[in-house]
Short mmCIF file of C-alpha atoms in Angstrom, two decimals:
data_model
loop_
_atom_site.label_atom_id
_atom_site.label_comp_id
_atom_site.label_asym_id
_atom_site.label_seq_id
_atom_site.Cartn_x
_atom_site.Cartn_y
_atom_site.Cartn_z
CA MET A 675 -4.29 5.42 23.63
CA GLN A 676 -6.18 4.12 20.61
CA LEU A 677 -3.24 3.94 18.20
CA LEU A 678 -1.33 1.71 20.58
CA GLY A 679 -4.51 -0.29 21.15
CA ILE A 680 -4.84 -1.01 17.41
CA ILE A 681 -1.24 -2.23 17.20
CA ILE A 682 -1.34 -4.31 20.39
CA SER A 683 -4.66 -5.97 19.49
CA LEU A 684 -3.22 -7.06 16.14
CA LEU A 685 0.08 -8.26 17.59
CA GLY A 686 -1.63 -10.01 20.49
CA GLY A 687 -4.18 -11.59 18.16
CA GLY A 688 -1.37 -12.92 16.01
CA VAL A 689 0.36 -14.60 18.94
CA LEU A 690 -2.92 -16.10 20.20
CA SER A 691 -3.77 -17.33 16.69
CA LEU A 692 -0.46 -19.16 16.56
CA ILE A 693 -1.14 -20.81 19.93
CA VAL A 694 -4.72 -21.93 19.22
CA GLY A 695 -3.87 -22.82 15.61
CA ARG A 696 -1.89 -25.81 16.84
CA GLN A 697 -5.16 -27.32 18.03
CA SER A 698 -7.76 -25.88 15.64
CA ALA A 699 -7.36 -24.12 12.28
CA SER A 700 -10.92 -22.82 12.54
CA ALA A 701 -10.24 -21.25 15.94
CA SER A 702 -7.23 -19.36 14.55
CA ARG A 703 -9.38 -17.92 11.76
CA TRP A 704 -12.09 -16.74 14.12
CA LEU A 705 -9.55 -15.36 16.57
CA SER A 706 -7.97 -13.35 13.75
CA LEU A 707 -11.38 -11.94 12.90
CA VAL A 708 -11.94 -10.99 16.54
CA SER A 709 -8.54 -9.27 16.63
CA LEU A 710 -9.47 -7.24 13.57
CA LEU A 711 -12.80 -6.32 15.15
CA VAL A 712 -11.08 -5.16 18.34
CA ALA A 713 -8.59 -3.12 16.30
CA SER A 714 -11.52 -1.59 14.40
CA MET A 715 -13.22 -0.62 17.67
CA PHE A 716 -10.04 1.21 18.71
CA TYR A 717 -10.00 2.90 15.29
CA ILE A 718 -13.62 4.05 15.64
CA SER A 719 -12.80 5.31 19.13
CA LEU A 720 -9.85 7.21 17.65
CA TRP A 721 -12.26 8.97 15.30
CA LEU A 722 -14.74 9.76 18.03
CA ASP A 723 -12.08 11.09 20.41
CA SER A 724 -10.47 13.31 17.78
CA GLU A 725 -11.29 16.94 18.31
CA ASP A 726 -12.03 17.29 14.61
CA PRO A 727 -12.21 14.16 12.43
CA LEU A 728 -12.22 16.37 9.34
CA ALA A 729 -8.73 17.50 10.32
CA THR A 730 -9.08 21.24 10.45
CA SER A 731 -6.47 20.78 13.18
CA ILE A 732 -3.35 18.93 12.04
CA TRP A 733 -2.70 16.34 14.75
CA LEU A 734 -5.74 14.46 15.94
CA GLN A 735 -3.93 12.32 18.48
CA HIS A 736 -0.39 12.29 19.81
CA ALA A 737 1.36 10.05 22.34
CA ASN A 738 4.96 10.09 23.46
CA TRP A 739 6.80 7.75 25.87
CA LEU A 740 10.53 7.57 26.45
CA TRP A 741 11.94 4.26 25.20
CA ILE A 742 15.77 4.34 24.96
CA GLU A 743 16.92 7.48 26.78
CA ARG A 744 20.59 7.19 25.85
CA PHE A 745 19.82 7.60 22.14
CA GLY A 746 16.81 9.88 22.43
CA ILE A 747 14.43 7.22 21.10
CA HIS A 748 10.74 7.48 22.01
CA VAL A 749 7.55 5.56 21.40
CA LEU A 750 6.16 8.49 19.45
CA LEU A 751 2.82 7.83 17.77
CA ALA A 752 0.68 10.46 16.12
CA THR A 753 -2.12 10.61 13.60
CA ASP A 754 -3.40 13.28 11.27
CA GLY A 755 -5.99 13.06 8.52
CA LEU A 756 -3.55 11.36 6.14
CA SER A 757 -2.57 8.57 8.51
CA LEU A 758 -6.20 8.23 9.62
CA ILE A 759 -7.22 7.48 6.02
CA LEU A 760 -4.40 4.99 5.51
CA ILE A 761 -4.99 3.14 8.78
CA GLY A 762 -8.66 2.84 7.84
CA LEU A 763 -7.68 1.43 4.43
CA THR A 764 -5.35 -1.03 6.17
CA LEU A 765 -8.07 -2.39 8.44
CA LEU A 766 -10.64 -2.54 5.64
CA LEU A 767 -8.35 -4.52 3.36
CA GLY A 768 -7.42 -6.65 6.36
CA TYR A 769 -11.02 -7.91 6.41
CA VAL A 770 -10.96 -8.54 2.66
CA ALA A 771 -7.69 -10.47 2.89
CA LEU A 772 -8.99 -12.47 5.85
CA LEU A 773 -12.13 -13.47 3.93
CA SER A 774 -10.00 -14.52 0.96
CA ALA A 775 -7.82 -16.65 3.22
CA TRP A 776 -10.78 -18.34 4.93
CA HIS A 777 -10.74 -21.46 2.72
CA GLU A 778 -7.59 -20.90 0.66
CA ILE A 779 -5.18 -21.24 3.60
CA ASN A 780 -5.64 -24.74 4.98
CA HIS A 781 -2.26 -25.72 6.37
CA ARG A 782 -0.17 -24.21 9.20
CA CYS A 783 -3.08 -21.83 9.76
CA GLY A 784 -1.91 -20.56 13.14
CA LEU A 785 1.45 -19.51 11.71
CA PHE A 786 -0.25 -17.88 8.72
CA TYR A 787 -2.54 -15.74 10.86
CA LEU A 788 0.39 -14.77 13.08
CA ASN A 789 2.20 -13.38 10.02
CA PHE A 790 -1.01 -11.91 8.61
CA LEU A 791 -1.82 -9.90 11.74
CA PHE A 792 1.82 -8.93 12.32
CA THR A 793 1.90 -7.50 8.78
CA LEU A 794 -1.18 -5.39 9.51
CA ALA A 795 0.29 -4.25 12.84
CA GLY A 796 3.53 -3.26 11.14
CA VAL A 797 1.68 -1.24 8.50
CA VAL A 798 -0.40 0.58 11.13
CA GLY A 799 2.84 1.34 12.98
CA VAL A 800 4.46 2.69 9.81
CA PHE A 801 1.50 5.02 9.27
CA SER A 802 1.58 6.34 12.85
CA ALA A 803 5.22 6.28 14.06
CA LEU A 804 6.94 9.68 14.09
CA ASP A 805 10.11 8.58 15.83
CA LEU A 806 12.31 7.48 12.95
CA PHE A 807 13.84 4.55 14.83
CA LEU A 808 10.37 3.29 15.79
CA PHE A 809 9.31 3.79 12.17
CA PHE A 810 12.19 1.55 11.07
CA VAL A 811 11.19 -1.12 13.62
CA PHE A 812 7.64 -1.19 12.27
CA TRP A 813 9.02 -1.19 8.71
CA GLU A 814 10.79 -4.46 9.52
CA VAL A 815 7.78 -5.87 11.39
CA MET A 816 5.79 -5.28 8.21
CA LEU A 817 8.26 -6.83 5.76
CA VAL A 818 9.47 -10.04 7.42
CA PRO A 819 5.98 -11.60 7.86
CA MET A 820 5.15 -10.84 4.22
CA PHE A 821 8.32 -12.67 3.18
CA LEU A 822 7.14 -15.71 5.14
CA ILE A 823 3.60 -15.51 3.70
CA ILE A 824 5.03 -15.69 0.17
CA ALA A 825 7.68 -18.31 0.99
CA ILE A 826 5.41 -20.75 2.87
CA TRP A 827 1.91 -20.34 1.38
CA GLY A 828 2.77 -19.13 -2.13
CA HIS A 829 2.58 -20.98 -5.44
CA GLU A 830 5.10 -23.00 -7.44
CA GLY A 831 7.90 -20.40 -7.61
CA ARG A 832 7.37 -19.03 -4.11
CA ARG A 833 10.91 -19.46 -2.77
CA TYR A 834 12.53 -17.53 -5.60
CA ALA A 835 9.92 -14.77 -5.42
CA ALA A 836 10.14 -14.50 -1.62
CA THR A 837 13.95 -14.38 -1.71
CA LYS A 838 13.92 -11.66 -4.37
CA PHE A 839 11.37 -9.67 -2.36
CA PHE A 840 13.50 -10.02 0.79
CA ILE A 841 16.76 -8.99 -0.90
CA TYR A 842 15.27 -5.89 -2.51
CA THR A 843 13.41 -4.72 0.55
CA GLN A 844 16.12 -5.46 3.10
CA ALA A 845 18.89 -3.86 1.03
CA SER A 846 16.80 -0.71 0.63
CA SER A 847 15.87 -0.78 4.34
CA LEU A 848 19.54 -0.78 5.34
CA LEU A 849 20.13 2.15 3.01
CA MET A 850 17.27 4.02 4.69
CA LEU A 851 18.67 3.18 8.14
CA ALA A 852 22.07 4.58 7.17
CA ALA A 853 20.47 7.77 5.87
CA MET A 854 18.34 8.00 9.02
CA VAL A 855 21.39 7.80 11.29
CA GLY A 856 23.18 10.37 9.13
CA LEU A 857 20.24 12.76 9.48
CA VAL A 858 20.16 12.31 13.26
CA LEU A 859 23.89 13.00 13.51
CA LEU A 860 23.53 16.09 11.32
CA ASN A 861 20.75 17.35 13.57
CA GLN A 862 22.89 16.68 16.65
CA GLN A 863 25.75 18.62 15.11
CA GLN A 864 23.46 21.61 14.57
CA THR A 865 21.44 21.52 17.80
CA GLY A 866 23.45 19.45 20.28
CA ILE A 867 20.42 17.15 20.81
CA PHE A 868 20.43 13.46 19.85
CA SER A 869 16.89 12.67 18.75
CA PHE A 870 15.01 10.53 16.23
CA SER A 871 11.83 12.63 16.55
CA TRP A 872 10.30 13.71 13.25
CA PHE A 873 9.21 16.96 14.89
CA ARG A 874 12.84 17.83 15.72
CA LEU A 875 14.36 16.52 12.52
CA ILE A 876 12.14 18.65 10.25
CA GLN A 877 13.96 21.64 11.75
CA THR A 878 17.35 20.37 10.52
CA ASP A 879 19.12 22.37 7.83
CA THR A 880 19.54 19.74 5.10
CA SER A 881 20.60 22.05 2.29
CA GLY A 882 23.81 21.16 0.47
CA ALA A 883 25.37 17.99 -0.93
CA LEU A 884 25.01 15.98 2.28
CA GLY A 885 21.27 16.65 2.35
CA MET A 886 20.96 15.36 -1.22
CA TRP A 887 22.75 12.09 -0.37
CA LEU A 888 20.64 11.57 2.75
CA MET A 889 17.47 12.29 0.80
CA LEU A 890 18.47 9.73 -1.83
CA GLY A 891 18.83 7.08 0.89
CA PHE A 892 15.20 7.59 1.90
CA TYR A 893 14.00 8.01 -1.70
CA VAL A 894 15.50 4.74 -2.95
CA ALA A 895 14.06 2.80 0.00
CA PHE A 896 10.58 4.16 -0.64
CA LEU A 897 10.90 3.80 -4.44
CA VAL A 898 11.68 0.09 -3.99
CA LYS A 899 8.55 -0.31 -1.89
CA LEU A 900 6.35 1.77 -4.22
CA PRO A 901 7.78 0.31 -6.58
CA GLY A 902 9.04 2.36 -9.48
CA LEU A 903 11.59 1.98 -12.25
CA PRO A 904 14.32 0.79 -12.10
CA VAL A 905 13.87 -1.08 -8.79
CA HIS A 906 10.52 -2.70 -9.57
CA SER A 907 11.38 -6.21 -10.76
CA TRP A 908 10.60 -7.92 -7.45
CA LEU A 909 6.91 -7.01 -7.68
CA PRO A 910 5.63 -9.17 -10.59
CA ASP A 911 7.29 -12.26 -9.13
CA ALA A 912 6.05 -11.57 -5.60
CA HIS A 913 2.46 -10.94 -6.75
CA THR A 914 2.38 -13.94 -9.06
CA GLN A 915 3.61 -16.38 -6.43
CA ALA A 916 1.93 -14.96 -3.30
CA PRO A 917 -1.30 -16.52 -2.04
CA THR A 918 -4.40 -14.41 -2.66
CA PRO A 919 -4.47 -12.74 0.80
CA GLY A 920 -0.77 -11.97 0.43
CA SER A 921 -1.36 -10.30 -2.95
CA ILE A 922 -4.23 -8.26 -1.51
CA LEU A 923 -2.08 -7.00 1.37
CA LEU A 924 0.90 -6.38 -0.89
CA ALA A 925 -0.95 -4.40 -3.58
CA GLY A 926 -3.55 -2.76 -1.40
CA ILE A 927 -1.46 -1.76 1.60
CA LEU A 928 2.28 -2.45 1.54
CA LEU A 929 2.96 -0.57 -1.69
CA LYS A 930 1.26 2.46 -0.14
CA THR A 931 3.87 2.62 2.62
CA GLY A 932 6.36 3.72 -0.05
CA ALA A 933 4.06 6.55 -1.12
CA TYR A 934 3.48 7.51 2.51
CA GLY A 935 7.23 7.62 3.13
CA LEU A 936 7.76 9.98 0.21
CA LEU A 937 5.00 12.24 1.51
CA ARG A 938 5.88 12.20 5.20
CA PHE A 939 9.66 12.04 5.17
CA VAL A 940 11.35 12.91 1.87
CA TRP A 941 9.83 16.34 1.21
CA PRO A 942 9.42 17.62 4.82
CA LEU A 943 12.92 16.50 5.88
CA PHE A 944 14.77 17.44 2.67
CA PRO A 945 12.83 20.25 0.95
CA ASP A 946 15.77 21.68 -1.00
CA ALA A 947 17.09 18.31 -2.16
CA ALA A 948 13.60 17.08 -3.09
CA LEU A 949 12.92 20.21 -5.14
CA THR A 950 16.22 19.82 -7.01
CA PHE A 951 15.59 16.11 -7.60
CA ALA A 952 11.90 16.49 -8.55
CA PRO A 953 12.31 16.65 -12.38
CA PHE A 954 14.34 13.44 -12.39
CA ALA A 955 11.86 11.70 -10.05
CA MET A 956 8.96 12.79 -12.25
CA GLY A 957 10.78 11.42 -15.29
CA LEU A 958 11.02 8.03 -13.55
CA GLY A 959 7.32 8.34 -12.72
CA VAL A 960 6.44 8.84 -16.39
CA LEU A 961 8.55 5.84 -17.38
CA SER A 962 6.84 3.72 -14.71
CA VAL A 963 3.38 4.71 -16.01
CA LEU A 964 4.19 3.81 -19.61
CA TYR A 965 6.41 0.79 -18.92
CA GLY A 966 3.93 -0.82 -16.53
CA ALA A 967 1.01 -0.32 -18.94
CA LYS A 968 3.00 -1.66 -21.92
CA LEU A 969 4.18 -4.75 -20.05
CA ALA A 970 0.71 -5.41 -18.63
CA PHE A 971 -0.94 -6.19 -21.94
CA ALA A 972 1.96 -8.45 -22.93
CA GLN A 973 1.09 -10.90 -20.11
CA ASP A 974 -0.95 -14.10 -20.23
CA ASP A 975 -0.68 -14.78 -16.48
CA LEU A 976 -3.57 -12.88 -14.89
CA LYS A 977 -1.78 -12.09 -11.62
CA ARG A 978 1.34 -10.96 -13.44
CA LEU A 979 -0.77 -8.69 -15.65
CA ILE A 980 -2.37 -7.07 -12.61
CA ALA A 981 1.06 -6.67 -11.01
CA TYR A 982 2.33 -4.64 -13.96
CA THR A 983 -0.77 -2.43 -13.81
CA SER A 984 0.22 -1.65 -10.21
CA ILE A 985 3.62 -0.42 -11.40
CA SER A 986 1.84 1.87 -13.87
CA HIS A 987 -0.55 3.26 -11.25
CA MET A 988 2.27 3.77 -8.75
CA GLY A 989 3.95 5.89 -11.42
CA PHE A 990 1.02 8.32 -11.16
CA ILE A 991 1.54 8.46 -7.40
CA SER A 992 5.23 9.25 -7.81
CA LEU A 993 4.36 12.00 -10.31
CA GLY A 994 1.78 13.52 -7.98
CA ILE A 995 4.13 13.57 -5.02
CA PHE A 996 6.99 15.26 -6.86
CA ALA A 997 4.73 17.82 -8.52
CA TRP A 998 4.20 18.93 -4.90
CA ASN A 999 1.16 21.16 -5.12
CA HIS A 1000 -2.27 20.93 -3.53
CA LEU A 1001 -4.02 19.45 -6.56
CA SER A 1002 -1.42 16.76 -7.18
CA LEU A 1003 -1.16 15.73 -3.53
CA GLN A 1004 -4.92 15.50 -3.05
CA GLY A 1005 -5.04 13.43 -6.23
CA THR A 1006 -2.23 11.26 -4.89
CA VAL A 1007 -4.14 10.52 -1.69
CA MET A 1008 -7.23 9.55 -3.71
CA GLN A 1009 -5.12 7.43 -6.05
CA ILE A 1010 -3.61 5.62 -3.06
CA VAL A 1011 -7.06 4.72 -1.76
CA GLY A 1012 -8.60 3.99 -5.17
CA HIS A 1013 -5.75 1.76 -6.27
CA GLY A 1014 -5.81 -0.02 -2.92
CA LEU A 1015 -9.46 -0.93 -3.44
CA SER A 1016 -9.32 -1.79 -7.15
CA SER A 1017 -6.07 -3.78 -7.05
CA ALA A 1018 -7.28 -5.75 -4.02
CA GLY A 1019 -10.46 -6.55 -5.96
CA LEU A 1020 -8.58 -7.69 -9.05
CA PHE A 1021 -6.19 -9.89 -7.07
CA ALA A 1022 -9.09 -11.37 -5.11
CA ILE A 1023 -10.80 -12.23 -8.40
CA ALA A 1024 -7.58 -13.74 -9.77
CA GLY A 1025 -7.43 -15.95 -6.68
CA LEU A 1026 -11.07 -16.98 -7.03
CA LEU A 1027 -10.53 -17.91 -10.69
CA GLN A 1028 -7.42 -19.89 -9.85
CA GLN A 1029 -9.31 -21.83 -7.18
CA ARG A 1030 -12.07 -22.69 -9.66
CA LEU A 1031 -10.08 -23.24 -12.87
CA HIS A 1032 -6.67 -24.22 -11.42
CA THR A 1033 -4.92 -21.83 -13.76
CA ARG A 1034 -3.90 -18.18 -14.01
CA ASP A 1035 -3.37 -18.36 -17.78
CA LEU A 1036 -5.86 -16.16 -19.63
CA ASN A 1037 -5.51 -18.40 -22.67
CA GLN A 1038 -7.01 -21.25 -20.63
CA MET A 1039 -10.09 -19.23 -19.74
CA GLY A 1040 -12.87 -17.78 -21.90
CA GLY A 1041 -16.65 -17.86 -21.96
CA LEU A 1042 -16.93 -17.31 -18.22
CA TRP A 1043 -19.57 -14.56 -18.49
CA GLY A 1044 -22.36 -17.09 -18.91
CA GLN A 1045 -21.15 -19.36 -16.12
CA LEU A 1046 -20.12 -16.69 -13.60
CA PRO A 1047 -22.36 -13.64 -14.10
CA LYS A 1048 -21.78 -12.18 -10.62
CA LEU A 1049 -18.02 -12.59 -10.70
CA SER A 1050 -17.89 -11.34 -14.30
CA ALA A 1051 -19.86 -8.17 -13.49
CA LEU A 1052 -17.59 -7.36 -10.54
CA THR A 1053 -14.51 -8.03 -12.67
CA MET A 1054 -15.81 -5.52 -15.20
CA LEU A 1055 -16.27 -2.93 -12.45
CA PHE A 1056 -12.73 -3.40 -11.06
CA ALA A 1057 -11.26 -3.37 -14.58
CA ALA A 1058 -13.17 -0.15 -15.27
CA ALA A 1059 -11.71 1.34 -12.10
CA ALA A 1060 -8.21 0.30 -13.17
CA LEU A 1061 -8.60 2.04 -16.56
CA GLY A 1062 -9.83 5.22 -14.85
CA LEU A 1063 -13.51 5.24 -15.78
CA PRO A 1064 -15.29 8.43 -14.59
CA GLY A 1065 -17.56 7.76 -11.64
CA LEU A 1066 -14.99 5.59 -9.85
CA ALA A 1067 -12.29 6.62 -7.37
CA ASN A 1068 -9.27 5.95 -9.62
CA PHE A 1069 -10.44 8.48 -12.21
CA ILE A 1070 -10.64 11.25 -9.60
CA GLY A 1071 -7.12 10.46 -8.38
CA GLU A 1072 -5.46 10.21 -11.78
CA PHE A 1073 -7.23 13.27 -13.19
CA MET A 1074 -6.23 15.47 -10.24
CA VAL A 1075 -2.66 14.20 -10.38
CA LEU A 1076 -2.45 15.11 -14.07
CA LEU A 1077 -3.90 18.58 -13.41
CA GLY A 1078 -1.34 19.16 -10.65
CA VAL A 1079 1.56 17.82 -12.71
CA PHE A 1080 0.57 19.98 -15.70
CA GLN A 1081 1.01 23.10 -13.56
CA VAL A 1082 4.63 22.13 -12.90
CA GLN A 1083 5.85 20.02 -15.82
CA PRO A 1084 3.44 19.99 -18.81
CA TRP A 1085 5.61 17.46 -20.67
CA ALA A 1086 5.30 14.95 -17.80
CA ALA A 1087 1.52 15.33 -17.68
CA SER A 1088 1.23 14.94 -21.45
CA LEU A 1089 3.34 11.79 -21.60
CA SER A 1090 1.82 10.14 -18.54
CA ALA A 1091 -1.68 10.79 -19.93
CA LEU A 1092 -0.80 8.13 -22.50
CA GLY A 1093 -1.02 5.67 -19.61
CA MET A 1094 -4.74 6.41 -19.39
CA ILE A 1095 -4.98 5.50 -23.09
CA LEU A 1096 -3.03 2.25 -22.66
CA ALA A 1097 -5.01 1.24 -19.55
CA PRO A 1098 -8.19 0.28 -21.45
CA VAL A 1099 -6.10 -2.09 -23.58
CA TYR A 1100 -5.05 -4.29 -20.68
CA ALA A 1101 -8.42 -3.93 -18.94
CA LEU A 1102 -10.25 -5.11 -22.06
CA LEU A 1103 -7.68 -7.86 -22.48
CA ILE A 1104 -8.72 -9.34 -19.13
CA LEU A 1105 -12.40 -9.22 -20.08
CA GLN A 1106 -12.01 -10.47 -23.65
CA LYS A 1107 -9.70 -13.39 -22.92
CA GLY A 1108 -11.18 -14.39 -19.58
CA PHE A 1109 -14.91 -13.77 -19.83
CA PHE A 1110 -15.96 -13.49 -23.47
CA GLY A 1111 -15.26 -15.60 -26.50
CA ALA A 1112 -15.37 -19.38 -26.64
CA PRO A 1113 -14.56 -21.41 -23.50
CA ALA A 1114 -11.13 -23.02 -23.47
CA GLN A 1115 -11.00 -26.66 -24.50
CA GLY A 1116 -11.64 -28.98 -21.58
CA GLN A 1117 -12.89 -26.19 -19.30
CA ARG A 1118 -15.20 -27.56 -16.64
CA GLU A 1119 -18.36 -26.11 -15.12
CA VAL A 1120 -17.69 -23.85 -12.12
CA LEU A 1121 -19.84 -22.20 -9.47
CA ASP A 1122 -20.45 -18.47 -9.18
CA LEU A 1123 -19.69 -16.37 -6.09
CA ASN A 1124 -20.98 -17.48 -2.71
CA LEU A 1125 -22.10 -15.08 0.04
CA ARG A 1126 -18.65 -14.75 1.64
CA GLU A 1127 -17.06 -13.91 -1.71
CA LEU A 1128 -19.84 -11.48 -2.61
CA VAL A 1129 -19.33 -9.62 0.68
CA MET A 1130 -15.57 -9.55 0.15
CA LEU A 1131 -15.79 -8.04 -3.34
CA GLY A 1132 -18.88 -5.95 -2.61
CA ILE A 1133 -17.05 -3.99 0.12
CA LEU A 1134 -14.38 -2.97 -2.37
CA ALA A 1135 -16.85 -2.16 -5.15
CA LEU A 1136 -18.95 0.00 -2.84
CA GLY A 1137 -15.86 1.93 -1.75
CA LEU A 1138 -14.84 2.66 -5.35
CA ILE A 1139 -18.32 3.90 -6.26
CA LEU A 1140 -18.78 6.02 -3.13
CA LEU A 1141 -15.45 7.77 -3.56
CA GLY A 1142 -16.05 8.20 -7.29
CA PHE A 1143 -19.24 10.18 -6.66
CA TRP A 1144 -18.34 11.75 -3.29
CA PRO A 1145 -14.55 12.31 -3.34
CA ASN A 1146 -14.87 14.89 -0.56
CA LEU A 1147 -15.20 11.95 1.83
CA ILE A 1148 -11.41 11.76 1.39
CA PHE A 1149 -10.52 15.32 0.42
CA ASN A 1150 -12.09 16.93 3.49
CA ILE A 1151 -10.01 14.72 5.76
CA SER A 1152 -6.73 15.05 3.87
CA ALA A 1153 -6.87 18.79 3.07
CA ALA A 1154 -5.23 20.14 6.23
CA PRO A 1155 -2.44 17.50 6.40
CA VAL A 1156 -1.68 18.07 2.72
CA ASP A 1157 -1.39 21.83 3.26
CA TYR A 1158 0.88 21.26 6.26
CA LEU A 1159 3.13 18.92 4.28
CA LEU A 1160 3.25 21.48 1.45
CA TYR A 1161 4.32 24.13 3.96
CA LEU A 1162 7.13 21.88 5.30
CA GLY A 1163 8.19 20.77 1.83
CA LYS A 1164 8.71 24.37 0.80
CA GLY A 1165 11.10 24.92 3.71
CA GLY A 1166 8.49 26.28 6.11
#
């Protein structure tokens, strides 16, 4: 079973990295790379064994083993086109984060790579678990290692940022667990069967006030992880203080678990409540788009600026999900992938600049275009992706989201379109302050990108360009799962 193979290879690699890391930091790095390669081989095998990788059938692979019989809990793993895309994104950004950590992480390396690979394993589990209890287990496996990555290997304010991240995520996780148990009990009351299976729970009648409260438990948990207003304040601190590989995983992958949860669980399990709540959720999405963009260009700290752009882009994802039509959901999937690639690139660049200049303050930069032509050109490309330049993946995602939202709530589309006007302001701010103008006083000479760094950023740049010109690489795979989710979300 390839899904289980991906998870076990990452978990096992993490444990082995911890063991060998006590003797050799280099060995733990190489072992982590081998673990990722093994996981990737299982992923490729998953593609090859699927009856139809383009997902004209809904479920490409499905495995089910009894785990805790008394409570009807199973090891239930399944993948469709949506989860296939997200698992692929997870592994790809795993390589990018590993390359960024290669020389940045130089103490307690074994423990770092344990947490790094456990985070990836938890994310893969979140994207493939369809037993809700197992989903919650993987949710925790994903979050606790990230807390440790920030707290141990982060920057000057790491303990505060890690504690804030932990409190927000754990409080929302407990809320989701309570709602999950409530849903299972409601299903048992209606069917006489105690089960955490997503396939059984989507048949539960969740209309009425109780369904709305249960839906809100899931919604708040996923909104915190997305994040969106008003539960977003942990993100700028976490991003600013996390080490570069931690920021790449956080922006590129972990935030997307919130979007995935809204797609997979909120609408299919609570169609009536989600439909009633949609206008309010879309209003929060609009506020997130505008608030994140406004706060972004008020920042001097490069990582904090990029963090606020993530809040703005996640607002588009929230809008697309709650518009709940084919255009908006296809745009949402593309936005998830495009933002994962572009935000990972920007955070990687922020880390590279901090290593060279020993600052994240844009006011202490300037004139870098002449010194760092390769890094500067790639920064321009990722900034262009962030502002939604046509020809790159983010434009396709945002444009389709706006088209889908306009069909449902024209006012929301019109207001959120202002975010695409504000985006060039903060993108140009990065380029003007950091790469043009006069060099900051006392700035020293620095080296341009080496081969490892070029490969790391080149992978992300190539992905953005390919998807910008050939978006059907994503749309063909996600079309059938999106239609199936639409069917469930309309009470099918």
